[in-house]
Short mmCIF file of C-alpha atoms in Angstrom, two decimals:
data_model
loop_
_atom_site.label_atom_id
_atom_site.label_comp_id
_atom_site.label_asym_id
_atom_site.label_seq_id
_atom_site.Cartn_x
_atom_site.Cartn_y
_atom_site.Cartn_z
CA MET A 980 -56.27 9.44 -12.65
CA SER A 981 -57.97 8.52 -15.92
CA ASP A 982 -60.33 5.57 -15.94
CA THR A 983 -59.45 2.79 -18.36
CA ARG A 984 -61.94 0.22 -17.16
CA PHE A 985 -63.99 0.58 -20.29
CA SER A 986 -61.14 1.03 -22.72
CA ARG A 987 -59.78 -1.74 -24.92
CA PRO A 988 -56.92 -3.40 -23.03
CA ALA A 989 -53.45 -2.78 -24.38
CA THR A 990 -51.91 -5.93 -25.78
CA SER A 991 -48.56 -6.48 -27.36
CA PRO A 992 -48.68 -7.86 -30.90
CA PRO A 993 -46.99 -11.21 -31.43
CA SER A 994 -43.37 -10.77 -32.33
CA PRO A 995 -42.52 -12.11 -35.77
CA ALA A 996 -39.05 -12.96 -34.58
CA GLY A 997 -40.22 -16.02 -32.68
CA PRO A 998 -39.29 -17.10 -29.15
CA GLU A 999 -36.88 -15.02 -27.20
CA GLU A 1000 -34.88 -17.92 -25.92
CA GLY A 1001 -31.94 -19.41 -27.80
CA GLY A 1002 -32.84 -21.98 -30.39
CA GLY A 1003 -31.60 -25.41 -31.20
CA PRO A 1004 -32.42 -29.03 -30.50
CA ALA A 1005 -31.01 -28.73 -26.99
CA ASN A 1006 -33.46 -26.16 -25.68
CA THR A 1007 -36.43 -25.69 -27.96
CA GLY A 1008 -39.58 -27.35 -29.14
CA ALA A 1009 -41.56 -27.61 -32.29
CA ARG A 1010 -41.67 -23.84 -32.81
CA TRP A 1011 -37.97 -23.76 -33.54
CA PRO A 1012 -37.29 -23.19 -37.26
CA LEU A 1013 -35.31 -25.82 -39.09
CA PRO A 1014 -31.55 -25.24 -38.98
CA GLU A 1015 -29.67 -24.66 -42.18
CA GLU A 1016 -26.06 -25.63 -42.63
CA ALA A 1017 -23.41 -23.97 -44.72
CA PHE A 1018 -20.92 -26.76 -45.10
CA TRP A 1019 -17.32 -25.60 -44.52
CA SER A 1020 -17.93 -21.96 -44.93
CA GLU A 1021 -15.86 -19.41 -43.17
CA GLN A 1022 -17.21 -20.31 -39.74
CA THR A 1023 -18.09 -23.98 -39.93
CA ASP A 1024 -16.69 -27.46 -40.53
CA PRO A 1025 -17.72 -30.66 -42.34
CA HIS A 1026 -20.12 -31.59 -39.57
CA GLY A 1027 -21.17 -28.18 -38.32
CA VAL A 1028 -23.37 -25.20 -38.97
CA LEU A 1029 -22.80 -21.52 -39.26
CA PRO A 1030 -23.47 -19.54 -36.11
CA ASP A 1031 -26.05 -17.54 -38.06
CA ASP A 1032 -27.76 -20.69 -39.30
CA GLN A 1033 -29.17 -21.66 -35.95
CA PRO A 1034 -31.93 -19.56 -34.41
CA GLY A 1035 -31.36 -17.74 -31.20
CA PRO A 1036 -32.48 -14.69 -29.24
CA ARG A 1037 -33.72 -11.76 -31.26
CA ALA A 1038 -34.64 -8.25 -30.36
CA VAL A 1039 -38.24 -7.71 -29.33
CA ILE A 1040 -39.85 -4.31 -29.98
CA ALA A 1041 -42.09 -3.24 -27.14
CA ALA A 1042 -45.67 -2.53 -28.20
CA PRO A 1043 -46.79 1.08 -27.79
CA SER A 1044 -49.01 1.75 -24.83
CA ARG A 1045 -52.58 2.58 -25.66
CA THR A 1046 -53.50 3.86 -22.20
CA ALA A 1047 -53.72 7.58 -21.65
CA PRO A 1048 -51.32 9.01 -19.08
CA THR A 1049 -52.69 10.27 -15.81
CA PRO A 1050 -53.14 14.06 -15.80
CA PRO A 1051 -51.78 15.94 -12.80
CA THR A 1052 -54.19 16.71 -9.97
CA ALA A 1053 -53.96 19.92 -8.03
CA PRO A 1054 -53.89 19.70 -4.24
CA GLY A 1055 -57.37 19.73 -2.75
CA MET A 1056 -59.12 18.98 -6.03
CA PRO A 1057 -61.05 15.70 -6.34
CA ALA A 1058 -59.55 13.09 -8.58
CA GLY A 1059 -61.21 12.35 -11.89
CA PRO A 1060 -61.09 13.23 -15.60
CA PRO A 1061 -61.86 16.80 -16.69
CA GLY A 1062 -65.41 17.53 -17.78
CA ALA A 1063 -66.53 19.39 -20.89
CA ASP A 1064 -67.03 22.62 -18.89
CA GLY A 1065 -63.64 22.38 -17.22
CA GLU A 1066 -64.96 21.17 -13.87
CA ARG A 1067 -63.31 18.25 -12.12
CA ILE A 1068 -65.60 15.23 -11.91
CA GLY A 1069 -65.59 13.19 -8.74
CA HIS A 1070 -65.60 9.44 -8.46
CA GLY A 1071 -69.40 9.25 -8.09
CA GLU A 1072 -70.03 11.04 -11.37
CA ARG A 1073 -67.50 9.03 -13.33
CA VAL A 1074 -70.00 6.36 -14.34
CA GLY A 1075 -72.23 8.92 -15.99
CA ARG A 1076 -69.38 10.00 -18.22
CA GLU A 1077 -68.34 6.56 -19.41
CA GLU A 1078 -69.80 7.03 -22.90
CA ARG A 1079 -67.86 10.27 -23.40
CA GLU A 1080 -64.72 8.61 -22.02
CA THR A 1081 -65.06 5.70 -24.43
CA THR A 1082 -65.61 8.03 -27.39
CA THR A 1083 -62.61 10.14 -26.43
CA ASP A 1084 -60.46 7.08 -25.93
CA GLU A 1085 -61.50 5.62 -29.30
CA ARG A 1086 -60.82 8.94 -31.06
CA SER A 1087 -57.39 9.09 -29.45
CA ARG A 1088 -56.64 5.57 -30.51
CA VAL A 1089 -57.67 6.19 -34.12
CA HIS A 1090 -55.39 9.20 -34.44
CA GLY A 1091 -52.57 7.45 -32.63
CA VAL A 1092 -52.50 10.14 -29.91
CA ALA A 1093 -52.88 9.73 -26.18
CA THR A 1094 -55.28 11.91 -24.19
CA ASP A 1095 -52.51 14.40 -23.54
CA GLU A 1096 -52.05 14.65 -27.35
CA ARG A 1097 -48.47 13.39 -27.28
CA PRO A 1098 -47.67 11.01 -30.16
CA LEU A 1099 -47.10 7.35 -29.40
CA THR A 1100 -43.50 6.24 -29.74
CA GLN A 1101 -42.02 2.78 -30.09
CA ALA A 1102 -39.74 1.58 -27.35
CA GLU A 1103 -36.11 1.13 -28.21
CA PRO A 1104 -34.98 -2.42 -29.06
CA THR A 1105 -33.54 -4.35 -26.17
CA PRO A 1106 -29.74 -4.12 -26.28
CA GLU A 1107 -29.24 -7.78 -25.35
CA ALA A 1108 -29.55 -9.09 -28.91
CA GLU A 1109 -29.27 -7.51 -32.31
CA PRO A 1110 -31.96 -8.28 -34.90
CA GLY A 1111 -30.87 -11.18 -37.08
CA LYS A 1112 -28.09 -12.25 -34.73
CA ARG A 1113 -28.59 -15.87 -33.86
CA LYS A 1114 -26.98 -17.90 -31.15
CA ARG A 1115 -25.25 -21.14 -32.04
CA ASP A 1116 -26.65 -24.10 -30.19
CA PRO A 1117 -23.83 -25.85 -28.27
CA PHE A 1118 -25.46 -29.29 -28.12
CA LEU A 1119 -24.45 -30.52 -31.58
CA ASP A 1120 -20.98 -29.00 -31.16
CA ASN A 1121 -20.54 -31.01 -27.96
CA VAL A 1122 -21.59 -34.18 -29.76
CA LYS A 1123 -19.27 -33.51 -32.68
CA PHE A 1124 -16.20 -33.02 -30.53
CA VAL A 1125 -16.85 -36.25 -28.61
CA LEU A 1126 -17.23 -38.12 -31.91
CA ILE A 1127 -14.17 -36.63 -33.59
CA ALA A 1128 -12.05 -37.52 -30.56
CA LEU A 1129 -13.31 -41.12 -30.83
CA VAL A 1130 -12.37 -41.12 -34.53
CA VAL A 1131 -8.76 -40.33 -33.59
CA VAL A 1132 -8.79 -43.00 -30.86
CA GLY A 1133 -10.17 -45.64 -33.22
CA HIS A 1134 -7.56 -45.01 -35.92
CA SER A 1135 -4.76 -45.06 -33.34
CA LEU A 1136 -5.82 -48.40 -31.84
CA VAL A 1137 -5.30 -50.34 -35.09
CA PRO A 1138 -1.67 -51.43 -34.40
CA THR A 1139 -2.71 -52.83 -30.99
CA LEU A 1140 -5.80 -54.80 -32.03
CA SER A 1141 -4.11 -58.08 -31.18
CA ALA A 1142 -4.88 -57.26 -27.53
CA ASP A 1143 -8.41 -58.01 -26.37
CA SER A 1144 -8.70 -54.72 -24.49
CA SER A 1145 -7.88 -52.68 -27.58
CA ARG A 1146 -10.15 -54.80 -29.72
CA ALA A 1147 -13.06 -54.37 -27.30
CA LEU A 1148 -12.73 -50.57 -27.28
CA TYR A 1149 -12.37 -50.58 -31.07
CA ILE A 1150 -15.62 -52.54 -31.52
CA PHE A 1151 -17.41 -50.33 -28.99
CA ILE A 1152 -16.36 -47.13 -30.82
CA TYR A 1153 -17.09 -48.38 -34.32
CA THR A 1154 -20.59 -49.48 -33.38
CA PHE A 1155 -21.82 -45.89 -33.23
CA HIS A 1156 -19.25 -43.14 -33.87
CA MET A 1157 -19.47 -42.93 -37.67
CA PRO A 1158 -23.21 -43.81 -37.78
CA LEU A 1159 -23.89 -40.92 -35.42
CA PHE A 1160 -21.69 -38.59 -37.45
CA VAL A 1161 -23.69 -39.51 -40.55
CA LEU A 1162 -26.99 -39.06 -38.69
CA ILE A 1163 -26.02 -35.55 -37.58
CA SER A 1164 -24.86 -34.72 -41.10
CA GLY A 1165 -28.27 -35.80 -42.39
CA TYR A 1166 -30.03 -33.67 -39.79
CA LEU A 1167 -28.01 -30.63 -40.82
CA SER A 1168 -28.62 -31.32 -44.52
CA ARG A 1169 -32.40 -30.92 -44.43
CA ASN A 1170 -32.35 -27.36 -45.78
CA PHE A 1171 -29.09 -27.59 -47.68
CA TRP A 1172 -30.75 -27.19 -51.08
CA ASN A 1173 -32.77 -24.17 -49.97
CA SER A 1174 -29.78 -21.86 -50.39
CA ASN A 1175 -27.88 -21.13 -53.60
CA ALA A 1176 -24.82 -20.16 -51.58
CA LYS A 1177 -24.72 -23.59 -49.97
CA THR A 1178 -25.22 -25.59 -53.11
CA ASN A 1179 -22.46 -23.58 -54.78
CA LYS A 1180 -20.07 -24.90 -52.16
CA LEU A 1181 -20.34 -28.51 -53.30
CA VAL A 1182 -17.12 -28.05 -55.28
CA ASP A 1183 -14.89 -25.96 -53.06
CA THR A 1184 -16.04 -27.64 -49.84
CA PHE A 1185 -16.06 -31.27 -50.98
CA LEU A 1186 -14.09 -31.90 -54.14
CA VAL A 1187 -11.23 -29.43 -53.68
CA PRO A 1188 -10.37 -30.56 -50.09
CA TYR A 1189 -10.79 -34.17 -51.22
CA VAL A 1190 -8.17 -33.79 -53.97
CA VAL A 1191 -5.85 -31.83 -51.66
CA VAL A 1192 -6.04 -34.49 -48.94
CA GLU A 1193 -5.61 -37.36 -51.43
CA VAL A 1194 -2.45 -35.82 -52.86
CA GLY A 1195 -1.19 -34.86 -49.40
CA TYR A 1196 -1.52 -38.35 -47.94
CA ALA A 1197 -0.01 -39.94 -51.05
CA ALA A 1198 3.02 -37.68 -50.64
CA LEU A 1199 3.20 -38.46 -46.93
CA ARG A 1200 3.15 -42.23 -47.52
CA PHE A 1201 5.81 -41.87 -50.19
CA SER A 1202 8.03 -39.86 -47.85
CA LEU A 1203 7.69 -42.63 -45.25
CA GLY A 1204 9.06 -45.20 -47.69
CA GLN A 1205 5.88 -46.57 -49.22
CA LYS A 1206 5.20 -46.88 -52.92
CA TRP A 1207 3.65 -43.86 -54.61
CA SER A 1208 -0.06 -44.51 -54.98
CA LEU A 1209 -2.70 -42.00 -55.99
CA THR A 1210 -6.17 -43.07 -57.14
CA ILE A 1211 -8.60 -40.18 -57.04
CA ILE A 1212 -11.69 -42.32 -57.59
CA ASP A 1213 -10.79 -44.69 -54.73
CA PRO A 1214 -10.57 -42.55 -51.57
CA ALA A 1215 -7.68 -43.36 -49.30
CA TRP A 1216 -8.30 -44.14 -45.65
CA LEU A 1217 -10.34 -41.42 -43.90
CA ASN A 1218 -11.06 -39.48 -47.09
CA TRP A 1219 -14.01 -41.73 -47.94
CA TYR A 1220 -16.33 -39.57 -45.83
CA LEU A 1221 -16.00 -36.52 -48.09
CA LEU A 1222 -17.23 -38.33 -51.19
CA ALA A 1223 -19.91 -40.30 -49.37
CA LEU A 1224 -21.32 -37.13 -47.82
CA LEU A 1225 -21.23 -35.42 -51.22
CA PHE A 1226 -23.44 -38.13 -52.73
CA TRP A 1227 -25.72 -38.22 -49.70
CA ARG A 1228 -26.21 -34.50 -50.08
CA LEU A 1229 -26.91 -34.86 -53.79
CA SER A 1230 -29.59 -37.46 -53.01
CA THR A 1231 -31.33 -35.31 -50.39
CA PRO A 1232 -34.10 -33.93 -52.68
CA VAL A 1233 -35.10 -37.49 -53.58
CA TRP A 1234 -35.49 -38.57 -49.98
CA LYS A 1235 -37.40 -35.43 -49.04
CA ARG A 1236 -40.03 -36.20 -51.70
CA MET A 1237 -40.62 -39.78 -50.58
CA LYS A 1238 -43.55 -40.74 -48.38
CA TYR A 1239 -41.63 -43.43 -46.51
CA PRO A 1240 -37.92 -42.59 -46.84
CA ILE A 1241 -36.68 -44.56 -43.81
CA PRO A 1242 -38.14 -47.98 -44.80
CA VAL A 1243 -36.84 -47.48 -48.35
CA ALA A 1244 -33.35 -46.58 -47.09
CA ILE A 1245 -33.29 -49.60 -44.75
CA ALA A 1246 -34.36 -51.90 -47.58
CA ILE A 1247 -31.56 -50.56 -49.80
CA TYR A 1248 -29.10 -50.99 -46.93
CA LEU A 1249 -30.12 -54.61 -46.38
CA PHE A 1250 -30.16 -55.69 -50.02
CA ALA A 1251 -26.86 -53.93 -50.72
CA GLY A 1252 -25.25 -56.79 -48.81
CA PHE A 1253 -26.03 -59.14 -51.67
CA SER A 1254 -23.76 -57.19 -54.03
CA GLN A 1255 -20.04 -56.72 -53.84
CA ILE A 1256 -20.14 -52.96 -54.22
CA SER A 1257 -16.89 -51.34 -55.22
CA GLY A 1258 -15.18 -48.81 -52.98
CA ASP A 1259 -14.79 -46.39 -55.87
CA PHE A 1260 -16.32 -43.02 -55.02
CA SER A 1261 -17.19 -44.44 -51.57
CA MET A 1262 -20.19 -46.28 -52.97
CA ASP A 1263 -19.79 -49.14 -50.47
CA ARG A 1264 -20.05 -46.73 -47.52
CA PHE A 1265 -22.76 -44.71 -49.26
CA PHE A 1266 -25.11 -47.70 -49.17
CA GLY A 1267 -23.80 -49.12 -45.90
CA LEU A 1268 -24.54 -45.99 -43.87
CA LEU A 1269 -27.49 -44.70 -45.89
CA PRO A 1270 -30.19 -45.35 -43.23
CA PHE A 1271 -28.44 -43.13 -40.71
CA PHE A 1272 -28.31 -40.20 -43.11
CA VAL A 1273 -31.99 -40.56 -44.05
CA ILE A 1274 -33.02 -40.86 -40.40
CA GLY A 1275 -31.15 -37.63 -39.74
CA LEU A 1276 -33.04 -35.98 -42.59
CA VAL A 1277 -36.45 -36.73 -41.05
CA LEU A 1278 -35.53 -35.87 -37.45
CA GLN A 1279 -37.15 -32.78 -35.97
CA PRO A 1280 -35.97 -30.65 -33.01
CA GLU A 1281 -38.68 -32.09 -30.76
CA HIS A 1282 -37.16 -35.54 -31.25
CA PHE A 1283 -33.99 -34.31 -29.58
CA GLU A 1284 -36.14 -32.91 -26.78
CA LEU A 1285 -37.57 -36.37 -26.16
CA LEU A 1286 -34.06 -37.55 -25.30
CA ASN A 1287 -33.69 -34.87 -22.64
CA ARG A 1288 -35.75 -36.71 -20.05
CA ARG A 1289 -34.39 -38.21 -16.87
CA TRP A 1290 -35.67 -41.72 -17.40
CA ILE A 1291 -34.31 -41.78 -20.95
CA LYS A 1292 -30.91 -40.65 -19.69
CA ILE A 1293 -30.96 -43.47 -17.13
CA VAL A 1294 -31.87 -46.02 -19.79
CA SER A 1295 -29.17 -44.58 -22.06
CA GLY A 1296 -26.56 -44.99 -19.34
CA PHE A 1297 -27.44 -48.66 -18.96
CA THR A 1298 -27.41 -49.02 -22.75
CA VAL A 1299 -23.85 -47.71 -23.00
CA ILE A 1300 -22.69 -49.89 -20.11
CA GLY A 1301 -24.35 -52.94 -21.65
CA ALA A 1302 -22.78 -52.23 -25.04
CA ALA A 1303 -19.34 -51.97 -23.42
CA ALA A 1304 -19.88 -55.30 -21.64
CA VAL A 1305 -20.96 -56.98 -24.89
CA ALA A 1306 -17.92 -55.54 -26.71
CA ILE A 1307 -15.61 -56.96 -24.04
CA TYR A 1308 -17.34 -60.34 -24.25
CA ILE A 1309 -17.25 -60.72 -28.06
CA ALA A 1310 -13.87 -59.05 -28.64
CA PRO A 1311 -11.73 -62.25 -28.69
CA GLN A 1312 -13.71 -63.92 -31.49
CA ALA A 1313 -15.78 -61.23 -33.25
CA PRO A 1314 -14.70 -60.21 -36.78
CA LEU A 1315 -14.29 -56.52 -37.47
CA ASP A 1316 -15.63 -56.38 -41.03
CA PRO A 1317 -19.32 -55.88 -40.12
CA PHE A 1318 -18.52 -52.73 -38.13
CA TYR A 1319 -17.20 -50.96 -41.24
CA PHE A 1320 -20.68 -50.99 -42.83
CA LYS A 1321 -19.33 -51.75 -46.30
CA HIS A 1322 -18.67 -55.47 -46.80
CA SER A 1323 -21.01 -57.82 -48.65
CA PHE A 1324 -22.33 -61.10 -47.31
CA GLN A 1325 -19.94 -62.94 -49.60
CA ASP A 1326 -16.95 -60.99 -48.31
CA MET A 1327 -17.88 -61.99 -44.75
CA ASP A 1328 -18.58 -65.64 -45.69
CA LEU A 1329 -22.21 -65.41 -44.60
CA SER A 1330 -25.33 -66.97 -46.03
CA TRP A 1331 -28.04 -64.63 -47.19
CA TYR A 1332 -30.22 -65.11 -44.11
CA MET A 1333 -27.27 -64.80 -41.72
CA GLY A 1334 -26.15 -61.67 -43.56
CA LEU A 1335 -29.59 -60.07 -43.36
CA GLY A 1336 -29.82 -60.95 -39.69
CA LEU A 1337 -26.38 -59.52 -38.97
CA ARG A 1338 -27.09 -56.26 -40.81
CA THR A 1339 -30.46 -55.87 -39.09
CA GLY A 1340 -29.02 -56.49 -35.64
CA LEU A 1341 -26.11 -54.15 -36.25
CA LEU A 1342 -28.49 -51.40 -37.43
CA VAL A 1343 -30.62 -51.74 -34.31
CA CYS A 1344 -27.61 -51.74 -31.98
CA SER A 1345 -26.02 -48.76 -33.72
CA LEU A 1346 -29.22 -46.71 -33.55
CA ALA A 1347 -29.65 -47.55 -29.86
CA MET A 1348 -26.10 -46.38 -29.16
CA CYS A 1349 -26.54 -43.25 -31.28
CA PHE A 1350 -29.60 -42.11 -29.35
CA ALA A 1351 -28.03 -43.10 -26.04
CA VAL A 1352 -25.00 -40.92 -26.71
CA LEU A 1353 -27.24 -38.04 -27.84
CA ALA A 1354 -29.14 -38.33 -24.57
CA LEU A 1355 -26.00 -38.34 -22.40
CA VAL A 1356 -23.92 -35.60 -24.03
CA PRO A 1357 -24.26 -32.23 -22.21
CA ARG A 1358 -26.68 -29.82 -23.84
CA GLY A 1359 -25.36 -26.57 -22.44
CA GLU A 1360 -22.15 -24.67 -23.01
CA THR A 1361 -19.05 -26.67 -22.04
CA TRP A 1362 -15.30 -26.18 -22.28
CA PHE A 1363 -15.22 -28.17 -25.53
CA SER A 1364 -18.26 -26.59 -27.25
CA ASP A 1365 -16.07 -24.18 -29.21
CA LEU A 1366 -13.76 -27.02 -30.23
CA GLY A 1367 -16.71 -28.80 -31.81
CA THR A 1368 -17.06 -25.99 -34.36
CA ARG A 1369 -13.76 -26.93 -36.05
CA THR A 1370 -13.94 -30.71 -36.39
CA LEU A 1371 -13.00 -30.49 -40.07
CA TYR A 1372 -9.38 -29.80 -39.21
CA CYS A 1373 -9.17 -32.62 -36.71
CA TYR A 1374 -10.75 -35.07 -39.14
CA LEU A 1375 -8.50 -34.27 -42.09
CA LEU A 1376 -5.26 -33.58 -40.19
CA HIS A 1377 -5.16 -36.23 -37.47
CA GLY A 1378 -4.11 -38.86 -40.01
CA ILE A 1379 -0.69 -37.20 -40.34
CA PRO A 1380 0.56 -37.84 -36.76
CA VAL A 1381 -1.29 -41.17 -36.57
CA LEU A 1382 0.25 -42.40 -39.84
CA ILE A 1383 3.71 -41.26 -38.75
CA ALA A 1384 3.30 -43.02 -35.39
CA LYS A 1385 2.27 -46.24 -37.13
CA GLU A 1386 5.12 -46.18 -39.63
CA MET A 1387 7.72 -45.32 -36.99
CA GLY A 1388 6.52 -48.13 -34.70
CA TRP A 1389 5.57 -45.85 -31.83
CA LEU A 1390 2.28 -47.71 -31.34
CA GLU A 1391 3.81 -51.19 -31.22
CA PHE A 1392 5.57 -51.11 -27.87
CA PRO A 1393 4.62 -54.23 -25.83
CA TRP A 1394 3.28 -52.23 -22.90
CA LEU A 1395 0.69 -50.61 -25.20
CA HIS A 1396 -0.95 -54.01 -25.84
CA GLY A 1397 -3.07 -54.01 -22.72
CA PRO A 1398 -5.45 -51.92 -20.59
CA LEU A 1399 -2.70 -49.47 -19.66
CA GLY A 1400 -1.82 -49.00 -23.30
CA VAL A 1401 -5.49 -48.40 -24.21
CA LEU A 1402 -5.67 -45.70 -21.55
CA ALA A 1403 -2.45 -44.07 -22.75
CA ILE A 1404 -3.49 -44.09 -26.41
CA SER A 1405 -6.96 -42.75 -25.63
CA SER A 1406 -5.62 -39.92 -23.48
CA SER A 1407 -3.06 -38.92 -26.10
CA CYS A 1408 -5.69 -38.97 -28.83
CA PHE A 1409 -8.06 -36.73 -26.88
CA ALA A 1410 -5.20 -34.28 -26.36
CA LEU A 1411 -4.42 -34.40 -30.09
CA ALA A 1412 -8.09 -33.77 -30.93
CA ILE A 1413 -8.08 -30.69 -28.70
CA VAL A 1414 -4.99 -29.29 -30.41
CA LEU A 1415 -6.32 -29.90 -33.92
CA CYS A 1416 -9.64 -28.19 -33.07
CA LEU A 1417 -8.01 -25.02 -31.74
CA PRO A 1418 -8.55 -21.76 -33.64
CA GLU A 1419 -4.78 -21.47 -34.18
CA THR A 1420 -4.85 -24.73 -36.16
CA ARG A 1421 -7.56 -23.37 -38.37
CA THR A 1422 -5.59 -20.17 -38.94
CA VAL A 1423 -2.61 -22.14 -40.19
CA PHE A 1424 -4.45 -24.56 -42.50
CA LYS A 1425 -7.48 -22.56 -43.56
CA TRP A 1426 -5.97 -21.54 -46.90
CA VAL A 1427 -5.70 -25.17 -48.04
CA LEU A 1428 -8.69 -26.84 -46.33
CA GLU A 1429 -11.21 -24.03 -46.75
CA PRO A 1430 -10.31 -22.41 -50.07
CA ARG A 1431 -12.35 -19.40 -51.12
CA LEU A 1432 -13.50 -19.96 -54.70
CA VAL A 1433 -16.06 -17.18 -54.99
CA TRP A 1434 -14.75 -16.35 -58.45
CA LEU A 1435 -15.88 -19.79 -59.67
CA TYR A 1436 -19.61 -19.15 -59.36
CA ARG A 1437 -22.10 -16.88 -61.05
CA ARG A 1438 -23.83 -14.22 -59.05
CA PRO A 1439 -27.57 -14.73 -58.54
CA SER A 1440 -29.69 -12.79 -61.04
CA GLY A 1441 -31.24 -10.69 -58.27
CA SER A 1442 -27.93 -9.44 -56.89
#
């Protein structure tokens, strides 16, 4: 066989495609590229990302071998490379020919030809993954489904809040479910302005669904016997999130240019309590939940990896249990206004120092619960991972059955005002969330909730 002891070792060049493993905050480190979100495009929802926007496995091209193949050896002939005069060289004479071997090997490498003069060929791409095809990370989808199910539960518990059990669960949910939704939205907004296609969607993915939902719920309330009321600038009920997220997204470039965005956002959040901010255009919620969005903007994938440690999961479990115990303890006398993150100190009849203390404590508790839930939610593929890709439909449509149930009195039966009623309402709401996140639901309502307004925008100059 040919001797390659003195030849340059064959090494594979680094693949420009990055790591071979699937990407995402659930299973990657600092090398993972930042995810980009296309908000409510054809394959996403108001809290999700496109499957192609999260990195995943890519094809790796095998490096060509630079080692000459072994020439055949006739029976009875000593092994070794052929000499200049055609004689076979034995093992003992091989050292004396090392200079000629090196020269021949270098000449072969320069011309890209092996010692048998066959051209080098690239290996075929691995069939497991196509170039450019990225795998969607299931971790954030799991989190989003859990949160959207809690949104439905929280809205359904309102008629039964006179019971301490319902009130305790309501306080527990509202401590973290919308703050965590906002935090994830901030995390997925970091590269939103890096794509023209995504910025073009600010109209057809925020404003158009907002107007459609406002008119739809006004018509629904009118059909249930209420007075016709339609105020576009004052979002009704759950529609506040669309406008607030629109303005958070518009403010993203400002926060990304700041040296200390989180302290500035917290200061704005605290001092906003001194003013009675109007609910028009969701400005009260915009300032009330601003720190969570900015914290999401500065989070990196390795921060999610820090939460995937056993001791942190144990601490998170105790944190959730402790928060539930505190909610049960304070439920009989605690007011609900602070948990909406929008009321001023004057609205809550608090002095300035009590108001600042309350807002600071609530921010700390909410962040602790947010990170505890992120640590405890499964990171791999689960039965509800796919459901988490369509939370838009659950968020915007669940108000219809919930509002009907409230107006018809279905949530005011006496047996619902107790632990058994809390269990029944929660179970029904989780089932409703599953139905509204099914692909069939999206097929039915896609034309109205995800309108395609490609004709509205100019084509980029390079296209």
